Short mmCIF file of C-alpha atoms and ligand atoms in Angstrom, two decimals:
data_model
loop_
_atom_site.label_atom_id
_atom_site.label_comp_id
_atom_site.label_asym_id
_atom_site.label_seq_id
_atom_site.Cartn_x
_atom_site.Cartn_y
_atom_site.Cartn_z
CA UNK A 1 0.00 0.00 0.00
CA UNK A 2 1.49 3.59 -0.61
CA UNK A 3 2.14 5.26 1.93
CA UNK A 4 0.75 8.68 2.96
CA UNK A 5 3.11 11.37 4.35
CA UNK A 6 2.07 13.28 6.99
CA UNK A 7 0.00 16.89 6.16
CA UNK A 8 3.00 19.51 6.62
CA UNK A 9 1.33 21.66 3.72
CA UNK A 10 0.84 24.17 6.48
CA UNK A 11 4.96 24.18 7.38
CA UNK A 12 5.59 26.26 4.53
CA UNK A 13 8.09 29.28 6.33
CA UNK A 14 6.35 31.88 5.06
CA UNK A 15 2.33 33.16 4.21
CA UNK A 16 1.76 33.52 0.35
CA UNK A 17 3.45 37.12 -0.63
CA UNK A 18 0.52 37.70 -3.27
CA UNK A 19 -2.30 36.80 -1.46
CA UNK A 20 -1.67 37.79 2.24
CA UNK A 21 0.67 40.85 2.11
CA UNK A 22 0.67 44.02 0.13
CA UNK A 23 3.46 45.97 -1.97
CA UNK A 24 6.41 47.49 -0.48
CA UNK A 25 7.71 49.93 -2.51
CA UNK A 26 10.96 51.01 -2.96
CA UNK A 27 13.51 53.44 -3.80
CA UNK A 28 17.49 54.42 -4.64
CA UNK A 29 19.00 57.16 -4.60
CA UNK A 30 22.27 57.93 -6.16
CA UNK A 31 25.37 57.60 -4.19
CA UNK A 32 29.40 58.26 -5.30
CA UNK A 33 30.98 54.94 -4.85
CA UNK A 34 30.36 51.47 -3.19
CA UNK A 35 33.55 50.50 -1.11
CA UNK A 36 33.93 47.08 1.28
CA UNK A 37 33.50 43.71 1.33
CA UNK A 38 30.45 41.16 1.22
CA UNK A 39 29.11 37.44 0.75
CA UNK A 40 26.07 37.08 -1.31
CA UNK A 41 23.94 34.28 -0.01
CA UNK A 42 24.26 30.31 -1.19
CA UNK A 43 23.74 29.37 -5.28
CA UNK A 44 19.62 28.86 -5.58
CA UNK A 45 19.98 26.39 -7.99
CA UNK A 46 22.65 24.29 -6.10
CA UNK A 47 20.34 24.72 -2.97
CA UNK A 48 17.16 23.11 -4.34
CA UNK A 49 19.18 20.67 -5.88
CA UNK A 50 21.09 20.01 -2.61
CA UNK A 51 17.88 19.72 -0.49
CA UNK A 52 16.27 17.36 -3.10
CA UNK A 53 19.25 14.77 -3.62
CA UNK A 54 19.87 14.62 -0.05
CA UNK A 55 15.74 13.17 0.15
CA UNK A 56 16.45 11.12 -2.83
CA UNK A 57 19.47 9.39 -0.96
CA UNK A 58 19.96 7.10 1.77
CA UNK A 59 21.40 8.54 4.85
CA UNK A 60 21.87 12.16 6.68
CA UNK A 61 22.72 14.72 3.98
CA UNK A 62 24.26 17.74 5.62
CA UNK A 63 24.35 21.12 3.86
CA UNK A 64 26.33 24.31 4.82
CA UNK A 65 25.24 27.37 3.03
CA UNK A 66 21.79 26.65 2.01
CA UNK A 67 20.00 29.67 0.72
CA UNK A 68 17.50 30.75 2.95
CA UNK A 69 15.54 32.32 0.40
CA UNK A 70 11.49 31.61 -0.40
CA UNK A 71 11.89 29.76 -3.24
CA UNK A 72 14.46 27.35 -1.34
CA UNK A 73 12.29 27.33 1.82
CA UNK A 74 8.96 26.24 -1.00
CA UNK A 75 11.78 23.12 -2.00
CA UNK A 76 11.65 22.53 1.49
CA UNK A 77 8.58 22.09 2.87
CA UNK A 78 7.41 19.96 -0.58
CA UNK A 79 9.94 17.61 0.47
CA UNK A 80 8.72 17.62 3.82
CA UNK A 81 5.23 16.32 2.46
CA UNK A 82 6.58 14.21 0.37
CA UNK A 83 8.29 11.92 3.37
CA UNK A 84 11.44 13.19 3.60
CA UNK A 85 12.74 14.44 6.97
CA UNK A 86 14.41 18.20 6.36
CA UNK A 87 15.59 20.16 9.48
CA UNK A 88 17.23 23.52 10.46
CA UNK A 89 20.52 23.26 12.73
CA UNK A 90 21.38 27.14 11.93
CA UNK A 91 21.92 29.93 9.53
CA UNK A 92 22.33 28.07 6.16
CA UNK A 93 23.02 25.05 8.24
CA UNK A 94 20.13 22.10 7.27
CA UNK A 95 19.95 18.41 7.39
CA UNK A 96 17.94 15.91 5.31
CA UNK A 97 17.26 12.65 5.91
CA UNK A 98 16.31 10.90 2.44
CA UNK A 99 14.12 7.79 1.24
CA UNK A 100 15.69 6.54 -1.07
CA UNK A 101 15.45 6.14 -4.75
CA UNK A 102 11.97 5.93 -5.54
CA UNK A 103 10.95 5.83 -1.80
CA UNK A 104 8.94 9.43 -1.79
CA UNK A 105 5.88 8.93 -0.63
CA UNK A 106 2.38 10.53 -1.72
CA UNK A 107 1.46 14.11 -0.34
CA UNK A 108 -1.65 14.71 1.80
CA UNK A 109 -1.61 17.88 0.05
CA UNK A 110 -1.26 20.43 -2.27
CA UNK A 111 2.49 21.19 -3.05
CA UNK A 112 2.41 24.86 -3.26
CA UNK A 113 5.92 26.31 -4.68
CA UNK A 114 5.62 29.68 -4.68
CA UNK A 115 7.46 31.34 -7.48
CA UNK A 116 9.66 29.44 -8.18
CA UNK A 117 9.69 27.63 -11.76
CA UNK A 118 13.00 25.74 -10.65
CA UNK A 119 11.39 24.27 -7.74
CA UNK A 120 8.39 22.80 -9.33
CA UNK A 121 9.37 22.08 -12.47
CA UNK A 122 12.17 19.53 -10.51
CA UNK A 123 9.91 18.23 -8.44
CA UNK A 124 7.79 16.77 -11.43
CA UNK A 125 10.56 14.82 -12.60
CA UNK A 126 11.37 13.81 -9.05
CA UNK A 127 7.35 12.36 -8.95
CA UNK A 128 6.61 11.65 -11.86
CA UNK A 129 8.39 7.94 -12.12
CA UNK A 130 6.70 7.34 -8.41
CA UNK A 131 3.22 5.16 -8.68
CA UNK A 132 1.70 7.77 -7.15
CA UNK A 133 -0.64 11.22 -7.59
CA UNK A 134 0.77 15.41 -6.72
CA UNK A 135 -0.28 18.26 -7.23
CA UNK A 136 1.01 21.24 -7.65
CA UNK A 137 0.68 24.79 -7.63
CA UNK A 138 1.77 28.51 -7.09
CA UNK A 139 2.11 31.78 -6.61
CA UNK A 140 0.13 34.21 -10.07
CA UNK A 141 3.82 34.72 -11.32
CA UNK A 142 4.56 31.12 -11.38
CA UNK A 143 0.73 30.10 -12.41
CA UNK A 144 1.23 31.68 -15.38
CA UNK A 145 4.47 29.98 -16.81
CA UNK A 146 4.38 27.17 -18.90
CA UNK A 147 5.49 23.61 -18.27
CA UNK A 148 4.81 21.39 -21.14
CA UNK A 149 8.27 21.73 -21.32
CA UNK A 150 8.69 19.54 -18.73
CA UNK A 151 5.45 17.27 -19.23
CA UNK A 152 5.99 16.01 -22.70
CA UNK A 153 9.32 14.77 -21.76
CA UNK A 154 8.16 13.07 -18.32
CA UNK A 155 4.63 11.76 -20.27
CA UNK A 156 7.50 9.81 -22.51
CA UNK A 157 8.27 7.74 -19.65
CA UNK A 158 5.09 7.03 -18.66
CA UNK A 159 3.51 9.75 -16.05
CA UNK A 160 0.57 11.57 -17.02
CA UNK A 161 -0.86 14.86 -16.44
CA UNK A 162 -3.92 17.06 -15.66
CA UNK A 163 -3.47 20.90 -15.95
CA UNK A 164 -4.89 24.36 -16.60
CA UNK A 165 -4.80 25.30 -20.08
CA UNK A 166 -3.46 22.34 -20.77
CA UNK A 167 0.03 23.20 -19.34
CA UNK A 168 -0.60 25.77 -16.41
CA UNK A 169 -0.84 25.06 -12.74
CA UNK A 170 -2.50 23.97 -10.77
CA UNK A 171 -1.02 20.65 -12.40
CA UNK A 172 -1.77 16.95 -11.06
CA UNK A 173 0.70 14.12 -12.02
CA UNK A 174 -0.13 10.69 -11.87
CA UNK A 175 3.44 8.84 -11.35
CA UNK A 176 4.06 5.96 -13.87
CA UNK A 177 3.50 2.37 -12.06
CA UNK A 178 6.35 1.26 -14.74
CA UNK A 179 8.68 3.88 -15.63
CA UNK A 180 10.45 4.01 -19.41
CA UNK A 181 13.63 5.55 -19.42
CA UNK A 182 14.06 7.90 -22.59
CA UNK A 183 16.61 9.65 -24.72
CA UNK A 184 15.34 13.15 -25.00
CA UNK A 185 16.95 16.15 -27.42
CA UNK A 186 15.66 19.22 -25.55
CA UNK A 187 13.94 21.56 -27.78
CA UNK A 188 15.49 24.57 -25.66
CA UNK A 189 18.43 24.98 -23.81
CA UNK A 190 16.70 24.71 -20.01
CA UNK A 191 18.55 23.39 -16.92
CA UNK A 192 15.22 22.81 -15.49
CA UNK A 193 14.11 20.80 -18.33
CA UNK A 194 17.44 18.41 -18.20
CA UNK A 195 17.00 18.33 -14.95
CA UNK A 196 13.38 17.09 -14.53
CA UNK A 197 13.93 14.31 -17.17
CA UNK A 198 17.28 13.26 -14.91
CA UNK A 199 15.48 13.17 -11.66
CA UNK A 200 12.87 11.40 -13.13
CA UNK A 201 15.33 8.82 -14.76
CA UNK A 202 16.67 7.89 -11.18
CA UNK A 203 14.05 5.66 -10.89
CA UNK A 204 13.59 4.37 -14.49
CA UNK A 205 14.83 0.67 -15.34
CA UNK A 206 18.13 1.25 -17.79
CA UNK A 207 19.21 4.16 -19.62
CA UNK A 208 17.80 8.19 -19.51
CA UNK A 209 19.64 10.22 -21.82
CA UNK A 210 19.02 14.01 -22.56
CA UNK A 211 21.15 15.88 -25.43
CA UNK A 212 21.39 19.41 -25.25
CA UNK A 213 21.71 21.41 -28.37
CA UNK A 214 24.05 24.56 -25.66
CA UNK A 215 25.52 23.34 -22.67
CA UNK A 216 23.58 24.57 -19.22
CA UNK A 217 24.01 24.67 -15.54
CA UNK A 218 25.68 21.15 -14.89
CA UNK A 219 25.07 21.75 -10.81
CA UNK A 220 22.32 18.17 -11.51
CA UNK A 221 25.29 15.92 -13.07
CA UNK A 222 27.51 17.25 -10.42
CA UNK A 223 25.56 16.66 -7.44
CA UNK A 224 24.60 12.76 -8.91
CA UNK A 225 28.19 11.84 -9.67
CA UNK A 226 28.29 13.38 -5.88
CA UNK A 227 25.44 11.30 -4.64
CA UNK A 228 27.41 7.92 -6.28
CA UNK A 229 24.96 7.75 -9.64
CA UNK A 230 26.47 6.52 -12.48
CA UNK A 231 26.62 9.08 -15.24
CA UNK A 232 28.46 10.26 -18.54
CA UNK A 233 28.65 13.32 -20.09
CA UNK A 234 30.00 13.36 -23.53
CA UNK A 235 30.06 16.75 -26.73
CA UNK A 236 29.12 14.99 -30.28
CA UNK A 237 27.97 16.29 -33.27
CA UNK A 238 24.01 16.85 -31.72
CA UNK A 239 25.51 19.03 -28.61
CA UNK A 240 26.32 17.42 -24.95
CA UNK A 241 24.75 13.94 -24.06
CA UNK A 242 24.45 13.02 -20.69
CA UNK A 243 23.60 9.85 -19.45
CA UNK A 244 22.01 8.05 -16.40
CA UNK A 245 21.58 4.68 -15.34
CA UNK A 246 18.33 4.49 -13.63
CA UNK A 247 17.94 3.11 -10.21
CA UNK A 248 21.05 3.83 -8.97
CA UNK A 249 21.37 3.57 -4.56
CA UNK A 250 22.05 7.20 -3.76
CA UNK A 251 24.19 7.63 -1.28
CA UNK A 252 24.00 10.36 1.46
CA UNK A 253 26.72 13.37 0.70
CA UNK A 254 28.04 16.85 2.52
CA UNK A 255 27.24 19.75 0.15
CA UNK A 256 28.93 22.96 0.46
CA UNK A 257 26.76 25.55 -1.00
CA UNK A 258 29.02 28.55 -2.80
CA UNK A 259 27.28 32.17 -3.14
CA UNK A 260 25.16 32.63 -6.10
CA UNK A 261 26.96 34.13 -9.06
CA UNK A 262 23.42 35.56 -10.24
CA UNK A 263 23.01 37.00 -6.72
CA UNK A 264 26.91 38.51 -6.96
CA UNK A 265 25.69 40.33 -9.97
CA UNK A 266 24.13 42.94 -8.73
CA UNK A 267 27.03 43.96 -6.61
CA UNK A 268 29.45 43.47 -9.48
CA UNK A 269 27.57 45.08 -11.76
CA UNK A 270 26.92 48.32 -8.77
CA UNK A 271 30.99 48.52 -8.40
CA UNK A 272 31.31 48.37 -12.23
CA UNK A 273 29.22 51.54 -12.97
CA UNK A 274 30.00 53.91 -9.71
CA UNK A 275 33.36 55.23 -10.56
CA UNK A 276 35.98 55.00 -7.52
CA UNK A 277 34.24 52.08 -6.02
CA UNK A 278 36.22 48.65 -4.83
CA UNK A 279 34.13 45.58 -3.85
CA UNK A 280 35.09 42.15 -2.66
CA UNK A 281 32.62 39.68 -3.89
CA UNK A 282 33.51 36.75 -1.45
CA UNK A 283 32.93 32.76 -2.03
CA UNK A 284 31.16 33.40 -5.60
CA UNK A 285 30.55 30.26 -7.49
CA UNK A 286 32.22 30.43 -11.08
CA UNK A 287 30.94 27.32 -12.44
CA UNK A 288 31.58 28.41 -16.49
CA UNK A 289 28.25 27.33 -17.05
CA UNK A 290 26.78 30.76 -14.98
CA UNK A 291 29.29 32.97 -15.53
CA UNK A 292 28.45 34.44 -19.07
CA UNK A 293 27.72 37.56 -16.96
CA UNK A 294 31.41 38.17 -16.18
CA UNK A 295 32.98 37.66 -19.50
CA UNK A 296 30.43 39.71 -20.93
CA UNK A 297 31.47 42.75 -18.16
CA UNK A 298 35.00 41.84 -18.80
CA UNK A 299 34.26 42.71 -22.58
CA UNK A 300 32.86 45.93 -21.69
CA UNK A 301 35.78 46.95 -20.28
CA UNK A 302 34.93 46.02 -16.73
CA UNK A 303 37.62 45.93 -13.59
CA UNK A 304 36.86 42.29 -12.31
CA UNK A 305 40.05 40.57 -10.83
CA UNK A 306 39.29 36.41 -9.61
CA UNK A 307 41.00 35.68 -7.06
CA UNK A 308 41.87 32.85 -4.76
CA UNK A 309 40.43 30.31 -7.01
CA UNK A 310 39.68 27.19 -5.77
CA UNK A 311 36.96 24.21 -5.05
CA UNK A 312 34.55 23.90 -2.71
CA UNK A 313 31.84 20.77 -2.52
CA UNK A 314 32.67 19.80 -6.10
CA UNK A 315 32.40 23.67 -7.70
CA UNK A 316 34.81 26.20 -8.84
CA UNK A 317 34.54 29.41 -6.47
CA UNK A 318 36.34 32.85 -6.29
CA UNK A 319 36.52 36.17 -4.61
CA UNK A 320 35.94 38.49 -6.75
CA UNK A 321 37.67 41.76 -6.34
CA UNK A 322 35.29 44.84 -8.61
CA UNK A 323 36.85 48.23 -9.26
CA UNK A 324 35.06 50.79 -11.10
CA UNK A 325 35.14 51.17 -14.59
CA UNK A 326 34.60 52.94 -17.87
CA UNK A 327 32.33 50.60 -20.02
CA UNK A 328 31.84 50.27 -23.57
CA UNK A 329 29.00 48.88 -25.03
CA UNK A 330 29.48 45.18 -26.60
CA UNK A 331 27.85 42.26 -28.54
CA UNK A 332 26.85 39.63 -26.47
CA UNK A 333 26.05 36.28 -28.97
CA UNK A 334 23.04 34.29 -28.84
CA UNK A 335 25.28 31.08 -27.82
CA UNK A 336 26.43 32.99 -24.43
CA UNK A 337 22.63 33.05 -23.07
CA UNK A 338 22.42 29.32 -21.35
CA UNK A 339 25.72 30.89 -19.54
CA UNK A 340 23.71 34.42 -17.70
CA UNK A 341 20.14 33.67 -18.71
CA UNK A 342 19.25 35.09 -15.36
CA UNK A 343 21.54 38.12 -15.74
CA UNK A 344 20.22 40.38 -18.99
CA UNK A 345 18.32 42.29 -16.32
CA UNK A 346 21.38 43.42 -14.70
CA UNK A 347 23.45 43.47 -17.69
CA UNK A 348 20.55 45.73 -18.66
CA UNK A 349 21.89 48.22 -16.31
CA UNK A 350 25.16 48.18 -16.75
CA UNK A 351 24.80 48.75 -20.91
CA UNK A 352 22.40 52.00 -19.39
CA UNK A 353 25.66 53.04 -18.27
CA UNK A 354 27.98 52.15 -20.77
CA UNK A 355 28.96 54.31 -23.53
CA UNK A 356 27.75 52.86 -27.30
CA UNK A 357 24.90 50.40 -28.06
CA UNK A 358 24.81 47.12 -26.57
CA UNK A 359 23.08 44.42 -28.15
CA UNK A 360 21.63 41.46 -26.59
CA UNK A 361 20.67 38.20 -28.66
CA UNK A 362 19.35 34.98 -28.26
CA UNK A 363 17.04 36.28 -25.41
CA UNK A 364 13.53 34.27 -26.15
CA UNK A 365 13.37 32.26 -23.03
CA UNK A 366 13.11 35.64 -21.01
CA UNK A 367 9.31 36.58 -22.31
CA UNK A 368 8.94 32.96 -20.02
CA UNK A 369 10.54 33.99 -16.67
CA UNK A 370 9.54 35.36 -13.67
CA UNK A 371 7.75 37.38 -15.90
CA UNK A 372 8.27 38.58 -19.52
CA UNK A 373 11.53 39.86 -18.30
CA UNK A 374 12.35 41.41 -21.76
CA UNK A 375 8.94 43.71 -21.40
CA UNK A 376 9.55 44.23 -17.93
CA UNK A 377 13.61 45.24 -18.88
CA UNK A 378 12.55 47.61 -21.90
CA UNK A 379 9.15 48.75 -19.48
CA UNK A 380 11.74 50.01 -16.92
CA UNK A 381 14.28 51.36 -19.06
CA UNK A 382 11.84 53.36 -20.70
CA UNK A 383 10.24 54.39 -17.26
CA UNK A 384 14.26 55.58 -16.61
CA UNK A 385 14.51 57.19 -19.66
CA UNK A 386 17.01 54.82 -21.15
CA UNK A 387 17.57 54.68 -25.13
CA UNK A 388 16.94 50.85 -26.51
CA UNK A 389 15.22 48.70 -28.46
CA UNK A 390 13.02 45.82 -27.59
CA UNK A 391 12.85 42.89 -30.56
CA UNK A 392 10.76 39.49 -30.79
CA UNK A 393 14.27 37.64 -29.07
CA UNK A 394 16.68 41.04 -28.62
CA UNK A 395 17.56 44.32 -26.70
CA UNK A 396 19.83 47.28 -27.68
CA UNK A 397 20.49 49.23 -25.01
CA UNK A 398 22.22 52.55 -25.06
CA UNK A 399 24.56 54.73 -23.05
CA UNK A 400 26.56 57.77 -23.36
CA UNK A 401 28.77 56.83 -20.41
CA UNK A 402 27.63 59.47 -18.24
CA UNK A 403 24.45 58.90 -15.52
CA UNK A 404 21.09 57.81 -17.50
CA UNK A 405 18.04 59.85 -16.14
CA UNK A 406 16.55 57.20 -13.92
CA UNK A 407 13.24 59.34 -12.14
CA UNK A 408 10.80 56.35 -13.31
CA UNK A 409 8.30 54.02 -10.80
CA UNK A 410 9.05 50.72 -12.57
CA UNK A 411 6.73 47.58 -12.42
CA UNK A 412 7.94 44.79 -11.13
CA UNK A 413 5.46 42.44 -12.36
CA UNK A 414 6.62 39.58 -9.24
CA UNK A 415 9.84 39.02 -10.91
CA UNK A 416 12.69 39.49 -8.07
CA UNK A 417 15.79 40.17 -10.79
CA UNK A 418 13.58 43.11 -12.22
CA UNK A 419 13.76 44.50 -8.56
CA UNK A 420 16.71 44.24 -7.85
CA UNK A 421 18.55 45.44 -11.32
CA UNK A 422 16.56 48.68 -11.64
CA UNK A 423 17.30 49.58 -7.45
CA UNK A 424 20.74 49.05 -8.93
CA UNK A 425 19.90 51.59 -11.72
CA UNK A 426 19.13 54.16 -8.92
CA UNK A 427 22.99 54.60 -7.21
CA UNK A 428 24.09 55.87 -11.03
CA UNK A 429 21.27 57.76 -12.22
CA UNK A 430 20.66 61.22 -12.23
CA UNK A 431 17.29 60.89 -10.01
CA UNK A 432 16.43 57.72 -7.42
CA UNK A 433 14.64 55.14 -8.78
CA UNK A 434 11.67 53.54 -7.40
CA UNK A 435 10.54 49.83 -7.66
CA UNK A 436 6.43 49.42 -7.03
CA UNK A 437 7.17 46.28 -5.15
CA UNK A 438 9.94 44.74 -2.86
CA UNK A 439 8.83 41.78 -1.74
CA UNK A 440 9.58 39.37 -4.37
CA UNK A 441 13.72 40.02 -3.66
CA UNK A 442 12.79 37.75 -0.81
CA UNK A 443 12.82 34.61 -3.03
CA UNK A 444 16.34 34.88 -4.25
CA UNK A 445 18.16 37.62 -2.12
CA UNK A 446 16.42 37.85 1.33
CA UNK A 447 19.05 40.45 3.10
CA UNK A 448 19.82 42.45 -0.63
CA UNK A 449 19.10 46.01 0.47
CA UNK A 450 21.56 45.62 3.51
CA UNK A 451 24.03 43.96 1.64
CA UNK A 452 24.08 46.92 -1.06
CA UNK A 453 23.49 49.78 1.83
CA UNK A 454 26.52 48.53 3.63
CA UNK A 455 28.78 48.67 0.77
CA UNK A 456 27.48 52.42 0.44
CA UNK A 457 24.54 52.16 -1.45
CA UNK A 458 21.09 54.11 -0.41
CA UNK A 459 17.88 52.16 -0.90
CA UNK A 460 14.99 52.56 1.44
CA UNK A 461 11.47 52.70 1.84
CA UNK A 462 9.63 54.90 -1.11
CA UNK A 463 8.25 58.29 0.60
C1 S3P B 501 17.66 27.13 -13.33
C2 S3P B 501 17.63 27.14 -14.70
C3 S3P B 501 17.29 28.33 -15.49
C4 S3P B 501 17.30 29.60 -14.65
C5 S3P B 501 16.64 29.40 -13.32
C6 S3P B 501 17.36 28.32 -12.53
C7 S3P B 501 18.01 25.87 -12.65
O1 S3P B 501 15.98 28.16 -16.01
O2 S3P B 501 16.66 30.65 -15.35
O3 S3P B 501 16.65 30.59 -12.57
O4 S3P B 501 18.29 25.91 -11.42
O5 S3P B 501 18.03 24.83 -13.30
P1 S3P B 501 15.70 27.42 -17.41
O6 S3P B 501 15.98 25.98 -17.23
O7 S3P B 501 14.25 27.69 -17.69
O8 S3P B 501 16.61 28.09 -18.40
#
């Protein structure tokens, strides 16, 4: 008989932002220079993936580092309700206690995962080779999104699906009794994607293999090879094959969370554009798979020196030491966009501030973030008075070099990375910019606007 986890659905850390708060607005205000040092908190994606290995695997999984963020905490509590034992020790410091391969068991409840696409999109793979029924939802932002991306693949080896709109949450899944393991050429370049149709392979009979066309995030093959799967990644002619062998014993592992390059960004990118400013970035993970961001700034003429390189729980980290600089605008190719998919926002802002047109390409999969972060970029840059040029799958920003106008309210539309870029916008404009709503920064960043005032910056509560 299958067994029934206990009802934690009400464990979740947090209430629902949309539903039981309202806005907080925001605003910046420019400043000279950002001096100091600072750690962002740990990698999101290596956090979820951290929490949900260590319930896939046999054993205590201890993890230092964890981000503490909403979107984490959502990973959380769904593991919670799905049998797995998850516990606090301290700050960043968490324990799981996993089931074993194929040894989830079936929710009481909902699974409600906030905003975050990573989150839920993982967690179908993860149940949808398990003879068993979830469903899931979240917040408007992640309602919204679509996810046949993920349930074609999974269907393939057998689960099958119920949604809104035929591919919207709320979203049941009825596991498959007898899992198929597939070989799967991803139709776009999505971590999440590979990722769901790896998790899901863990407890297929034989062979899963996914082929992607550009390489992305590896932190999923890193953390099995970690947890003892067996797994090969090989380039050929189609693009990068990786492949599983289903129904492997996962073995409990340490993980060692590094700060989140995309969460680094903001500072980098702050230090880049206020002349006379020198920030330490501490512990950043520069996995080459995330760090498009930083070549790209290095190309512009940016002041980024990487020091102290070295390994921590099976990634490449650095401190990053940011001087201010005089940027140039720059090309940035359609093939670099797996590598800072999360970072046009912020690279956004920097181009704003750059002198000469930078052009962005390859940038469809934004209109399916958050929110349509290409809108929501051109939206705000227009609100700040910024010169570009929103296409179908491009942006061309432009800069003189010297402070854009800034003076704009800009929407947020629940998408945290539009927050936080555009406060960013606010230290080197000519007037402070104001965001219509904080809250969201919580689900990537929680601590941002402390971190940035205590390297100089001035963001505060909108009058
Ligand atoms: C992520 C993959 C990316 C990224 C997201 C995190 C992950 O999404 O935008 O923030 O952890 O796998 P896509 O897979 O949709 O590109």
């Amino acid at each position: 008989m299958l067994e029934t986890a206990p009802d934690t659905a009400n464990q979740s850390a947090k209430p629902l932002h949309n539903a039981e708060t309202i806005a907080e607005p925001l605003r910046s205000e420019p400043v000279g220079r950002l001096t100091g040092a600072t750690q962002p908190p740990g990698d999101k994606s290596i956090s979820h993936r951290a929490l949900m290995f260590g319930a896939l695997a046999l054993g205590e999984t201890r993890i230092e580092g964890l981000l503490e963020g909403e979107d984490v905490l959502r990973t959380a509590a769904a593991l919670r309700a799905l049998g797995a034992e998850v516990t606090r020790d301290g700050p960043g410091l968490w324990r799981v206690v996993g089931r074993g391969t194929g040894g989830l068991c079936e929710a009481a409840d909902i699974l409600d995962l906030g905003n975050s696409g990573t989150a839920v999109r993982l967690l179908m793979g993860m149940v949808a080779t398990q003879d068993m029924v979830t469903f899931f939802t979240g917040d408007a932002s992640l309602r919204r999104r679509p996810m046949a991306r993920v349930t074609t693949p999974l269907a393939r080896m057998g689960a099958e699906f119920l949604a809104r709109e035929g591919d919207r949450l709320p979203l049941a899944v009825r596991g498959a009794a007898e899992p198929m393991p597939i070989s799967y050429r991803l139709p776009v370049a999505s971590a999440q994607v590979k990722s769901a149709i790896l998790l899901a392979g863990l407890n297929a009979p034989g062979e899963t293999c996914v082929i992607e066309p550009e390489p992305t995030r590896d932190h999923t093959e890193n953390m099995l090879r970690h947890f003892g799967a067996a797994i090969w990644v090989g380039d050929g002619p189609e693009g990068r094959a990786i492949r599983l062998r289903g129904q492997p014993e996962l073995r409990a592992a340490p993980v060692i969370v590094p700060a989140d390059p995309s969460s680094a960004a903001f500072a980098v990118v702050a230090a880049s554009i206020l002349p006379g400013s020198e920030v330490l970035v501490r512990n950043v993970g520069v996995n080459p798979l995330r760090t498009g961001l930083f070549t790209t700034l290095l190309e512009m003429g940016a002041d980024i020196a990487f020091l102290d390189r070295r390994e921590a729980g099976g990634e490449p980290v650095a401190d990053l030491l940011v001087r201010g600089a005089e940027l140039r605008g720059v090309e940035v190719p359609a093939a670099r966009a797996p590598s800072m998919i999360d970072e046009y926002p912020i690279l956004a802002i920097a181009a704003a501030c750059a002198r000469g047109e930078t052009r962005m390409l390859g940038l469809g999969e934004l209109r399916v973030k958050e929110s349509d972060r290409l809108r929501a970029v051109a939206a705000g840059l227009a609100a700040c008075g910024v010169p570009h040029r929103e296409g179908e799958d491009s942006l061309v920003v432009r800069g003189d070099g010297t402070p854009p106008g800034g003076g704009g309210m800009v929407a947020t539309n629940m998408d945290h990375r539009i927050a936080m870029s555009f406060l960013v916008l606010g230290l080197r404009a000519r007037a402070p910019v104001a965001i219509d709503d904080a809250r969201m920064i919580d689900t990537s960043f929680p601590g941002f606007v402390a971190m940035m005032n205590g390297l100089g910056a001035r963001m505060g509560a909108a009058a």
